[in-house]
mmCIF file of C-alpha atoms in Angstrom:
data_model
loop_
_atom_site.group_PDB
_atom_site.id
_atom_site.type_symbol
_atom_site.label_atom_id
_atom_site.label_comp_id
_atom_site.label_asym_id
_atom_site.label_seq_id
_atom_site.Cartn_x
_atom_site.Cartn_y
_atom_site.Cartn_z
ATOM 1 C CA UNK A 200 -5.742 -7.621 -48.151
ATOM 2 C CA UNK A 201 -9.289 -7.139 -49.038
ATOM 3 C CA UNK A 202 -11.325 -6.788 -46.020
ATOM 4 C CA UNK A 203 -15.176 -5.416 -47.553
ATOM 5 C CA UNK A 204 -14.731 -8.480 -50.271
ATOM 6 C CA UNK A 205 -13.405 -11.441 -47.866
ATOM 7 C CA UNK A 206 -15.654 -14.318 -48.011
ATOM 8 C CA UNK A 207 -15.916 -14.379 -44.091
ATOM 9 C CA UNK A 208 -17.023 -10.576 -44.010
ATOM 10 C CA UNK A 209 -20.417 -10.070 -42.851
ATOM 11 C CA UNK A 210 -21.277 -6.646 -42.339
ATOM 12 C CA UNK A 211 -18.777 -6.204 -39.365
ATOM 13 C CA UNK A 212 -19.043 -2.693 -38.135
ATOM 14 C CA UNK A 213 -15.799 -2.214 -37.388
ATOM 15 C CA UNK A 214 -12.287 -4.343 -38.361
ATOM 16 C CA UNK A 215 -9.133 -2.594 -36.368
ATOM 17 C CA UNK A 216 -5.637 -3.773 -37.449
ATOM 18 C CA UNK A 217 -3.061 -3.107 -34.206
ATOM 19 C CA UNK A 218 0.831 -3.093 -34.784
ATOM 20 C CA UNK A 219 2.968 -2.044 -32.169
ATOM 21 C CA UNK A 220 6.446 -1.755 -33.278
ATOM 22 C CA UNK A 221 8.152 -2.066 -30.045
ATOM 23 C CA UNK A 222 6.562 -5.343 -28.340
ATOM 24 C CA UNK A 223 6.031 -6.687 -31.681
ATOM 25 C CA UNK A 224 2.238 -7.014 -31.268
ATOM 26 C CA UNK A 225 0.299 -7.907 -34.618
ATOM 27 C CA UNK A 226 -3.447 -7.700 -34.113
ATOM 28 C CA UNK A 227 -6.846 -7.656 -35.168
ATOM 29 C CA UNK A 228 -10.188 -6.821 -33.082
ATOM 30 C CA UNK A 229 -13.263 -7.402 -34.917
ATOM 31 C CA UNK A 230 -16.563 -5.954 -33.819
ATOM 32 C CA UNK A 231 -19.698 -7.433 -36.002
ATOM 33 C CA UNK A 232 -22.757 -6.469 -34.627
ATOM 34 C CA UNK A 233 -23.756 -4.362 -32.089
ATOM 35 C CA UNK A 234 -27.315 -4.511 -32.008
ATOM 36 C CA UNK A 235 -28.204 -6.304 -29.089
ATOM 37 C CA UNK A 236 -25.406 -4.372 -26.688
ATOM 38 C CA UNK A 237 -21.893 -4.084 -26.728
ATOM 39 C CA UNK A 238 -19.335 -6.452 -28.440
ATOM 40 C CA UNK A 239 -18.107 -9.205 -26.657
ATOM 41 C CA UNK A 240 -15.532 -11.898 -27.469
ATOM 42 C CA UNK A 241 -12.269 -13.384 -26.301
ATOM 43 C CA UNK A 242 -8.709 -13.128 -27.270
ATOM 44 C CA UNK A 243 -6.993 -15.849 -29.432
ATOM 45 C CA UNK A 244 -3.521 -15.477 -29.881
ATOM 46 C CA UNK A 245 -1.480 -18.603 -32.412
ATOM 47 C CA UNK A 246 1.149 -18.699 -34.493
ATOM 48 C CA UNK A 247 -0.962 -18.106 -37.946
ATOM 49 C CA UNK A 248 0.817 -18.813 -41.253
ATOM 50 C CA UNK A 249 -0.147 -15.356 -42.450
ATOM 51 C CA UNK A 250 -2.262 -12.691 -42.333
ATOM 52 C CA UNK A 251 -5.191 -13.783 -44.529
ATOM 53 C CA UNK A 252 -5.945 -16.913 -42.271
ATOM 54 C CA UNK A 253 -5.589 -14.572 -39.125
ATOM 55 C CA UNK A 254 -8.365 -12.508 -40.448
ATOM 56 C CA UNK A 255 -10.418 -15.051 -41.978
ATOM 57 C CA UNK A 256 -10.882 -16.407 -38.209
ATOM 58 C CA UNK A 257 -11.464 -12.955 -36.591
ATOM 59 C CA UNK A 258 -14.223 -12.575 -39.199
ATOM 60 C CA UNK A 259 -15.788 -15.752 -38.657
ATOM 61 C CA UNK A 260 -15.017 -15.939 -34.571
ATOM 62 C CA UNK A 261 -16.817 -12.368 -34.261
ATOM 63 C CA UNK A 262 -19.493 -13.104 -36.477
ATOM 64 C CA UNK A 263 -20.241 -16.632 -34.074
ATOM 65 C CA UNK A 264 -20.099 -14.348 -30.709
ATOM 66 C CA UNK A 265 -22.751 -12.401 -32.076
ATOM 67 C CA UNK A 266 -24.906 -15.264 -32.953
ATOM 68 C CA UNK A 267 -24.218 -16.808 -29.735
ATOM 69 C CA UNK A 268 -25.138 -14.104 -27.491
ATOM 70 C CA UNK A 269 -28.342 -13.460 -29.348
ATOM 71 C CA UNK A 270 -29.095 -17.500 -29.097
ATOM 72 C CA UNK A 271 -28.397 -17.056 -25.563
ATOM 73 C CA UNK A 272 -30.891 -14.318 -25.075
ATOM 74 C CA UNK A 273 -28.241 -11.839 -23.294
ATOM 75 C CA UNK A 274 -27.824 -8.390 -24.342
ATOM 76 C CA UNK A 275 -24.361 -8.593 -26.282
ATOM 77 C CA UNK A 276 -22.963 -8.034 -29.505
ATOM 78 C CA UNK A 277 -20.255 -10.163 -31.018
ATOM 79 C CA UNK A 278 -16.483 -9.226 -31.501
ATOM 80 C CA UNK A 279 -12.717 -11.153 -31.187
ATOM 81 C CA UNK A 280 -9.447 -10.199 -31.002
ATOM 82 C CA UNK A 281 -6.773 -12.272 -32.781
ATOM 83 C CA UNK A 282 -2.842 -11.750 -31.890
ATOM 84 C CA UNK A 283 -0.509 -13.149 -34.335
ATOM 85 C CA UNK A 284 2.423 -15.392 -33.038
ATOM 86 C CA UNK A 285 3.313 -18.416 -30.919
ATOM 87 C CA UNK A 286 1.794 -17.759 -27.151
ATOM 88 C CA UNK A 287 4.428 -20.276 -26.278
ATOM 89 C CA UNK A 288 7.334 -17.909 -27.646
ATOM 90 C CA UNK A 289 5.868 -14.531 -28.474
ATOM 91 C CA UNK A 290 3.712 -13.817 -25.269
ATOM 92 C CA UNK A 291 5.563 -10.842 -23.219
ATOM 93 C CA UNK A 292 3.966 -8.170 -20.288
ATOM 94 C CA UNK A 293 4.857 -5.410 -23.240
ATOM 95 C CA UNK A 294 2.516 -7.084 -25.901
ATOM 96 C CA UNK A 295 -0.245 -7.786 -23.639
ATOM 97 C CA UNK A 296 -0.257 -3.828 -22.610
ATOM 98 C CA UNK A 297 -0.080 -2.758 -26.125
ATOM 99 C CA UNK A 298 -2.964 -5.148 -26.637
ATOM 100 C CA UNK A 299 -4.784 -3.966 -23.385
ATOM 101 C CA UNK A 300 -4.079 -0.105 -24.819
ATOM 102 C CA UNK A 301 -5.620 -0.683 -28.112
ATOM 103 C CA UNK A 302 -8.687 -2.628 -26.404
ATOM 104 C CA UNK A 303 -9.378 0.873 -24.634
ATOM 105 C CA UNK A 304 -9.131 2.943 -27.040
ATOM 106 C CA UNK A 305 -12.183 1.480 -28.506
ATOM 107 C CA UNK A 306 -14.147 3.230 -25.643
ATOM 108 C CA UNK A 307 -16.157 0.521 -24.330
ATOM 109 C CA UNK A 308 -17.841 -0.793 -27.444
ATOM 110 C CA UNK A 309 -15.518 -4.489 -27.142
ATOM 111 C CA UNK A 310 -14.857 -6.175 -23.921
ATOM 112 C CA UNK A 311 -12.449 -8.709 -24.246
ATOM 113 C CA UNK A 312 -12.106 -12.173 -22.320
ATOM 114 C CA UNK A 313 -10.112 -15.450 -22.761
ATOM 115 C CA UNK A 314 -9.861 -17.451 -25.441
ATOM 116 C CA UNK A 315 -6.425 -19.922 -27.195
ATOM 117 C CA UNK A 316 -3.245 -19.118 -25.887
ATOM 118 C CA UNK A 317 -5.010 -17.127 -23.076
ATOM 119 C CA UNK A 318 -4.394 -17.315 -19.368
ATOM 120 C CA UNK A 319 -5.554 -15.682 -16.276
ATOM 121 C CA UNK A 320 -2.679 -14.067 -15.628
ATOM 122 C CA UNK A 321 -2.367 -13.170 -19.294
ATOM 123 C CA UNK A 322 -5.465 -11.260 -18.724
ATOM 124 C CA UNK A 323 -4.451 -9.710 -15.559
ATOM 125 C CA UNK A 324 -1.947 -8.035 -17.129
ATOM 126 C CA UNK A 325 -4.032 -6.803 -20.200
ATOM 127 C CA UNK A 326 -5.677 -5.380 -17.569
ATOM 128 C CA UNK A 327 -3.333 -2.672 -16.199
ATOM 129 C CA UNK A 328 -3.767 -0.889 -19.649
ATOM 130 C CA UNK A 329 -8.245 -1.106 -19.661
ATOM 131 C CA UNK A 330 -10.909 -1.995 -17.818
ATOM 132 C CA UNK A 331 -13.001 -3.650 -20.779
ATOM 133 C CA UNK A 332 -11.708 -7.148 -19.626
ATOM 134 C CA UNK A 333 -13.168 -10.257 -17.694
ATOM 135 C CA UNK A 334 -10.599 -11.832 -15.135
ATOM 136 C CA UNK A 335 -10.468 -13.417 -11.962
ATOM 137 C CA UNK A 336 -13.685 -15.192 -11.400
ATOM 138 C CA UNK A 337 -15.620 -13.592 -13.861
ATOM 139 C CA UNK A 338 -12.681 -15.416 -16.303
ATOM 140 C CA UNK A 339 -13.398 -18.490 -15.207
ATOM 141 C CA UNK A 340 -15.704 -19.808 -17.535
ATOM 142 C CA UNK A 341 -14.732 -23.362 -18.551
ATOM 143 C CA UNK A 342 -17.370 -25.336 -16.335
ATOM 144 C CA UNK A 343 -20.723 -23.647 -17.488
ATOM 145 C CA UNK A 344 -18.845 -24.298 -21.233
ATOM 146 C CA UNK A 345 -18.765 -27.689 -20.563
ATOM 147 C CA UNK A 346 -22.276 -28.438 -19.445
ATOM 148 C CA UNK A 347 -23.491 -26.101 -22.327
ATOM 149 C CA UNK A 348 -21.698 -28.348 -24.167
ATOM 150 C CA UNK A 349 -23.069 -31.590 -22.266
ATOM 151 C CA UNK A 350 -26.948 -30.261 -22.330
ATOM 152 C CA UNK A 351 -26.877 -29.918 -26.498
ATOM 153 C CA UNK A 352 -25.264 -33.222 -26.749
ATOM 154 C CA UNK A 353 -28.155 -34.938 -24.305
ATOM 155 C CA UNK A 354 -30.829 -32.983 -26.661
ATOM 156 C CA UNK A 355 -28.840 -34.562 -29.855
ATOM 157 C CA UNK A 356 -28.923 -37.922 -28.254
ATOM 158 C CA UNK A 357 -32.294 -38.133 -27.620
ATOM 159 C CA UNK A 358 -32.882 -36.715 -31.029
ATOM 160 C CA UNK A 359 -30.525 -38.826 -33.255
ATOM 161 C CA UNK A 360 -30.390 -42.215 -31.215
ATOM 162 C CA UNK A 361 -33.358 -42.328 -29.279
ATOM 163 C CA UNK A 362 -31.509 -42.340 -25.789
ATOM 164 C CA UNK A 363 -33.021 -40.793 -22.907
ATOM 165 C CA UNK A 364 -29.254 -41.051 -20.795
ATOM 166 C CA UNK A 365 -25.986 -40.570 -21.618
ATOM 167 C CA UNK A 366 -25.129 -44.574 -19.846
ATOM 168 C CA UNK A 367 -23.155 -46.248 -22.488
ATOM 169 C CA UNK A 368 -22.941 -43.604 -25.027
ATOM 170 C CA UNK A 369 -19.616 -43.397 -26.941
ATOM 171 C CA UNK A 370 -18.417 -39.942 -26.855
ATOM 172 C CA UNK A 371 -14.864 -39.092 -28.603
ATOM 173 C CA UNK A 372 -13.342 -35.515 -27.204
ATOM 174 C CA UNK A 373 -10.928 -34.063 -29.561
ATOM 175 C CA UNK A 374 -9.064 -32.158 -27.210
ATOM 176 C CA UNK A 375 -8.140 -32.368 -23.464
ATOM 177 C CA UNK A 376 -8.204 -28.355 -22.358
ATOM 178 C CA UNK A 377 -9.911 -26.798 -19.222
ATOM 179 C CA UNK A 378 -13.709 -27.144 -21.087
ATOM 180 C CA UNK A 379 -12.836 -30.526 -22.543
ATOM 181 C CA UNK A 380 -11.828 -32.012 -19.144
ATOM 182 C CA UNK A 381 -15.271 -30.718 -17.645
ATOM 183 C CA UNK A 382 -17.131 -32.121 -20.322
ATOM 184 C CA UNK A 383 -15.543 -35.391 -19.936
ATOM 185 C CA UNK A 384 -16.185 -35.262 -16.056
ATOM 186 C CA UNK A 385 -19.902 -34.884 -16.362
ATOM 187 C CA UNK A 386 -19.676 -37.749 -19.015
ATOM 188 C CA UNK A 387 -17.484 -40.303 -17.261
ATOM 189 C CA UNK A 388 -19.906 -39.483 -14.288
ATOM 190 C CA UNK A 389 -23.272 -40.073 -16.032
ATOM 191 C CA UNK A 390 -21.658 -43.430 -17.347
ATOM 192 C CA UNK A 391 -20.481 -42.487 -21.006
ATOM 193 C CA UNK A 392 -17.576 -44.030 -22.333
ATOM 194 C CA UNK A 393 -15.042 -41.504 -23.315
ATOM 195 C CA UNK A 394 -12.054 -42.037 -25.257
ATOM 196 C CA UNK A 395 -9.971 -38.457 -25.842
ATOM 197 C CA UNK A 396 -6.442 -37.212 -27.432
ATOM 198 C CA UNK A 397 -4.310 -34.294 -26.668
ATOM 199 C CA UNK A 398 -1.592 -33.432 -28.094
ATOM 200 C CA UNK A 399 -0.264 -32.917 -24.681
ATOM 201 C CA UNK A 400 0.948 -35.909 -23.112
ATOM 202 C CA UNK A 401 0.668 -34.448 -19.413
ATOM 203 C CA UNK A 402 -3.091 -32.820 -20.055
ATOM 204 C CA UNK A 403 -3.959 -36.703 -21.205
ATOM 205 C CA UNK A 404 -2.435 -38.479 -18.426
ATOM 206 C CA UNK A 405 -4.551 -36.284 -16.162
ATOM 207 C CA UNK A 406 -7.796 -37.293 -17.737
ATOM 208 C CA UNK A 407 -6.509 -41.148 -17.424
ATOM 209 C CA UNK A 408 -5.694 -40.329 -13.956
ATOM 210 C CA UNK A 409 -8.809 -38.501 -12.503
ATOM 211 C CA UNK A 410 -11.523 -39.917 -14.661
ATOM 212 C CA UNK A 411 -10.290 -43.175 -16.097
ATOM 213 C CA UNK A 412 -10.985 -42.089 -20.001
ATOM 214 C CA UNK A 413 -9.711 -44.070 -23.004
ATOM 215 C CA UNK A 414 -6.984 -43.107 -25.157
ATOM 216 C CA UNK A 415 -5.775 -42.497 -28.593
ATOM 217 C CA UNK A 416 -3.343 -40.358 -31.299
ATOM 218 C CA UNK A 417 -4.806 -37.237 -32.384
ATOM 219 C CA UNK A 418 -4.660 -38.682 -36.128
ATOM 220 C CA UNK A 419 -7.448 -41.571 -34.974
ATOM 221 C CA UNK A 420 -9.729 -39.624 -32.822
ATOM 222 C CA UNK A 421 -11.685 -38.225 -35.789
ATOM 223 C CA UNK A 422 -12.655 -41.100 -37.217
ATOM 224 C CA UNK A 423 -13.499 -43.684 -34.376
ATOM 225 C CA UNK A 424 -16.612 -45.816 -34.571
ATOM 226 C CA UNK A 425 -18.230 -44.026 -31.816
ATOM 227 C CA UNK A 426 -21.635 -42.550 -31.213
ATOM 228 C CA UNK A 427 -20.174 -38.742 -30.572
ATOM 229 C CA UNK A 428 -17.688 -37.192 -32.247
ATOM 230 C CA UNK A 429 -16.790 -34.256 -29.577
ATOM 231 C CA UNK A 430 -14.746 -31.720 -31.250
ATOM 232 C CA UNK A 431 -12.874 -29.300 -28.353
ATOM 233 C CA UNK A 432 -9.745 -28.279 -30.001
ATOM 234 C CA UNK A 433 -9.097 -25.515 -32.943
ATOM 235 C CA UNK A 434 -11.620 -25.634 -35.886
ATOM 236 C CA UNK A 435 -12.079 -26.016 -39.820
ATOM 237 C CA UNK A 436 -11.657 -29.919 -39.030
ATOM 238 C CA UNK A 437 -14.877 -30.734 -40.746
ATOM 239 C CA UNK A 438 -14.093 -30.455 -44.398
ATOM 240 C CA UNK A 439 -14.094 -32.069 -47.348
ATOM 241 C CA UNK A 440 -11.473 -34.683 -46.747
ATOM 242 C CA UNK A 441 -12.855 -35.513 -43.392
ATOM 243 C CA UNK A 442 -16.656 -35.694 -43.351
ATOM 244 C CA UNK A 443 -17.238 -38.741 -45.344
ATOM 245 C CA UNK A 444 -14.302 -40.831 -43.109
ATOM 246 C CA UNK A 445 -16.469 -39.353 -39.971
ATOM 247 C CA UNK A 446 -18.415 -42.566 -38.403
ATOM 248 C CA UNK A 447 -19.709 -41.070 -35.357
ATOM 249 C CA UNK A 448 -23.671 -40.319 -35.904
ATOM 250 C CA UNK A 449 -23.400 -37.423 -33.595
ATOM 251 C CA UNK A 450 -21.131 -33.861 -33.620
ATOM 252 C CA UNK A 451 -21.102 -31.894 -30.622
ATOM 253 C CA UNK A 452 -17.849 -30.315 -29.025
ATOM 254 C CA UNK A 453 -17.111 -26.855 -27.900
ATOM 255 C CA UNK A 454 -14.272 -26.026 -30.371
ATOM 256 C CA UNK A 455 -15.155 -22.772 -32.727
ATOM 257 C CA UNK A 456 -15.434 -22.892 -36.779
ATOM 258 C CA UNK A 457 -15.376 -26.548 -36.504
ATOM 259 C CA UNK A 458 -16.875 -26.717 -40.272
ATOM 260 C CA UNK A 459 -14.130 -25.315 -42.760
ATOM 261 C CA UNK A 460 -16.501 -23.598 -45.514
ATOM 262 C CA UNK A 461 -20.388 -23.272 -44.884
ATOM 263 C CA UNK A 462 -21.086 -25.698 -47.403
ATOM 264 C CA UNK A 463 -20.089 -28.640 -45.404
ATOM 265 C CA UNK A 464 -22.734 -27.718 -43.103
ATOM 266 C CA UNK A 465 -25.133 -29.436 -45.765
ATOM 267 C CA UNK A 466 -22.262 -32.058 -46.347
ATOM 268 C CA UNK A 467 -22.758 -33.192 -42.748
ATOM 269 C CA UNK A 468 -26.493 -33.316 -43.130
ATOM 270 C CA UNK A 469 -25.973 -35.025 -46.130
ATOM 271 C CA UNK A 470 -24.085 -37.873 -44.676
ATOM 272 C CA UNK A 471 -26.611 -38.409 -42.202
ATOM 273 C CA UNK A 472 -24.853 -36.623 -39.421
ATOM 274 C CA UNK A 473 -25.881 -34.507 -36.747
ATOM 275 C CA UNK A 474 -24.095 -31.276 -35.726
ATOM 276 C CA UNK A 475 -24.380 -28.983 -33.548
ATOM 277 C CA UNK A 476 -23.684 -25.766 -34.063
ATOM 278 C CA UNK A 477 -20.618 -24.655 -31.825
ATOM 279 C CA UNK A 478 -21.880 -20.891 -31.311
ATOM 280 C CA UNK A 479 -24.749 -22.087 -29.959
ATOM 281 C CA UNK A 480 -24.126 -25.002 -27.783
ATOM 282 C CA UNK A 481 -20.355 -23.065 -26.621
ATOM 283 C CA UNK A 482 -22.204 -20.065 -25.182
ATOM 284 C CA UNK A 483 -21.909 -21.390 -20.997
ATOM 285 C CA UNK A 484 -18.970 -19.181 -21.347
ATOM 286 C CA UNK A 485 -20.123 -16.339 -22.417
ATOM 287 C CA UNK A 486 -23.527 -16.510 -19.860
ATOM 288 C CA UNK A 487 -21.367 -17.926 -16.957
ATOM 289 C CA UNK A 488 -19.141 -14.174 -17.993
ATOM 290 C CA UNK A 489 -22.064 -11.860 -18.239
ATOM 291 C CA UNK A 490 -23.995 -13.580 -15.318
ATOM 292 C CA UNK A 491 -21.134 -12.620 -13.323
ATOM 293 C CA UNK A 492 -20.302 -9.551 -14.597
ATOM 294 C CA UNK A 493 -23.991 -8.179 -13.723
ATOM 295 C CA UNK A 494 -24.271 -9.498 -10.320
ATOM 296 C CA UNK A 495 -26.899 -12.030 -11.735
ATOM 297 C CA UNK A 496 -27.563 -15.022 -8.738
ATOM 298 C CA UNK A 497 -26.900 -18.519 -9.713
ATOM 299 C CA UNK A 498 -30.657 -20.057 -10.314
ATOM 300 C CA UNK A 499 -30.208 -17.078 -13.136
ATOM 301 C CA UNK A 500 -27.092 -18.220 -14.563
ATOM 302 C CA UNK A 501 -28.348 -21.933 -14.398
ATOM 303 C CA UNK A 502 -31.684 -21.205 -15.871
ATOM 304 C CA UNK A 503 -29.883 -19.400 -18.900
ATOM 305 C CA UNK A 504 -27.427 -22.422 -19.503
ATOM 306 C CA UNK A 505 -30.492 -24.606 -19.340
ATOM 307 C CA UNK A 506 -31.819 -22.769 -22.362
ATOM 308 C CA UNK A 507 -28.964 -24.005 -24.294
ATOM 309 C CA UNK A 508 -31.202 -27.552 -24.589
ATOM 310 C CA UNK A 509 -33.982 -25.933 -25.802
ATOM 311 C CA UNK A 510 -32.509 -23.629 -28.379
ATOM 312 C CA UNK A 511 -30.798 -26.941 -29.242
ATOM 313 C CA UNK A 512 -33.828 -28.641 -30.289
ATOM 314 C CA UNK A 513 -35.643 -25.519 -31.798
ATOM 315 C CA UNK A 514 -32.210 -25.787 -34.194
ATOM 316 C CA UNK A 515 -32.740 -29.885 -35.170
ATOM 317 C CA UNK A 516 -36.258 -28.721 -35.751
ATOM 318 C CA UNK A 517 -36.100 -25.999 -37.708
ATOM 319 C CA UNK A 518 -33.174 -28.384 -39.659
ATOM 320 C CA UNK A 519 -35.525 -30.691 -39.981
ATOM 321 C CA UNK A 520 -38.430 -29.010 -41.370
ATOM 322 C CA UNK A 521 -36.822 -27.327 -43.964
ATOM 323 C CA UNK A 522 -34.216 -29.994 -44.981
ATOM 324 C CA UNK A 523 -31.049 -28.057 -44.299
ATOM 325 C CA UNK A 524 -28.197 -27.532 -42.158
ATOM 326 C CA UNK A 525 -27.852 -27.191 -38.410
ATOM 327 C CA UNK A 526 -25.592 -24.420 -39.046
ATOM 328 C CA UNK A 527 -27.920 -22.550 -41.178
ATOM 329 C CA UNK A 528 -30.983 -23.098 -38.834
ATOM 330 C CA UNK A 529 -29.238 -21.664 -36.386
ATOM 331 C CA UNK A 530 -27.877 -18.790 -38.536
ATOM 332 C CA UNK A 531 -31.921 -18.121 -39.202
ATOM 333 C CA UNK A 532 -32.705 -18.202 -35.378
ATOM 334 C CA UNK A 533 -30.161 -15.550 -34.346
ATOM 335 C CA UNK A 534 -30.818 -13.454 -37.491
ATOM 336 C CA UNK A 535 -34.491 -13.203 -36.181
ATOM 337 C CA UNK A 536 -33.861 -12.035 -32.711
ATOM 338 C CA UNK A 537 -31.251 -9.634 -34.097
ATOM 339 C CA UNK A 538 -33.689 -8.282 -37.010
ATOM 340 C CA UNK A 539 -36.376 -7.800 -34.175
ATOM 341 C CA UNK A 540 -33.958 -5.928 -32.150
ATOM 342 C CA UNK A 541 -32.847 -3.548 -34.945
#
């Protein structure tokens, strides 16, 4: 495995592979830049089919956290942690400690917080082993996600339909987890019509339950006739195969690496679609997280999430000026602030 020629490397400073023999642990912690302050990203842990595709989306997760901070004007780096193997199945209090060891012995320069297959009490017990970690409250991150989330996608509809309010607006959530069920609340309440999938059946009835959404399978969410395509799941689902099916005039979810390849970045623009770029309409987590951490008071933490709608249309504009991507506007925003810094 070729780590200085993988197509997702980006000048990471530092790739650490972690195998621990007797909990099984399988690992990789990613640091990419540290420029702006120390690395920060959270733990994923699936059941990869190798690996290749469990780097690939260390490289490309890290590389997005440090984009995302510097978007978000907070004084981070970017880094991830990927565990190999079914949380599900694979998950023990051994792992996590070998996981939490290998976390410290990086010294400081990573602190690690939630991400897939990650749980508060997952984290507490990561925890006994180093003190680089966000739990308890500080964990708690889904609801500032969500209206990160919600504040881009009132910026895109403004910018793409011409709508002042979200009343009436078709939104389409891919996805039914803790962020997902936020950003359906502050939907359903501002009169959107919300239709949503899960793959799991008890997550969905909730959301039909407590806010009355619309459902269908996870194979037709993707493609609905709707005016927001809300993508809060795992990523690479814009590809190839997919964009050109998409009918939705609007992308905006909180899921990471939703495009597959950078390419379909243009691809989306192409098809007269708007994205958003996850990284930096996703990054109410990671300000909720270091608001906390720092003692910051809320008008702070609500001021910084309310940022997220103006960096959002700096990002359309930029697009739009130079005919290109979303992704790649962005890219060229957070490169700036980052090349100032250095």
């Amino acid at each position: 495995m070729s780590v200085f020629n993988h197509e997702e490397f980006s000048g990471h400073e530092q790739v650490v592979f972690v195998s621990d023999q007797s909990s099984g642990l399988k690992a990789i912690i990613a640091l990419h830049d540290t420029t702006l302050g120390i690395a920060a990203g959270g733990i994923r842990m699936r059941a990869y089919e190798d690996s290749e595709q469990a780097l690939a989306d260390v490289l490309r997760l890290s590389r997005g956290m440090t984009y995302k901070s510097a978007l978000a004007g907070l004084p981070l780096g970017g880094g991830k942690t990927v565990v190999i193997g079914d949380p599900a199945t694979a998950k023990t209090p051994e792992l996590l400690e070998a996981l939490g060891k290998a976390i410290d012995s990086l010294g400081g320069r990573y602190s690690a917080g939630e991400d897939v297959g990650m749980g508060d009490e997952d984290m507490e017990v990561i925890a006994r082993q180093t003190s680089y970690v966000a739990r308890g409250e500080a964990a708690d991150t889904a609801p500032d996600t969500a209206k990160g989330v919600y504040l881009a996608m009132q910026t895109a509809v403004r910018n793409k339909l011409s709508r002042d309010t979200m009343a009436g607006v078709q939104v389409a959530i891919q996805g039914m987890g803790k962020v997902a069920f936020h950003l359906a609340e502050l939907l359903v309440n501002d009169g959107a019509k919300v239709v949503a999938t899960d793959i799991d059946q008890a997550v969905l009835d909730r959301a039909v339950t407590e806010l009355g959404v619309e459902t269908v399978s996870p194979e037709e969410i993707t493609y609905l006739d709707v005016d927001v395509f809300a993508p809060c799941a795992l990523g690479a689902i814009l590809n190839n195969e997919s964009i050109p099916q998409i009918q939705a005039s609007i992308i905006c979810g909180a899921a990471n690496n939703q495009l597959a390849k950078p390419e379909h970045d243009q691809l989306l623009r192409e098809h007269d679609i708007l994205f958003m770029p996850d990284y930096a309409i996703n990054a109410g987590g990671i300000i909720s997280g270091a608001c906390r951490f720092a003692g910051l008071d809320d008008a702070t933490r609500e001021a910084m999430l309310a940022k997220i709608s103006t960096t959002s249309q700096q990002i359309i504009d930029l697009a739009d000026e130079q005919n290109i991507g979303t992704q790649l506007a962005a890219d060229q925003l957070a490169e700036q602030i980052i090349t100032a810094a250095k």
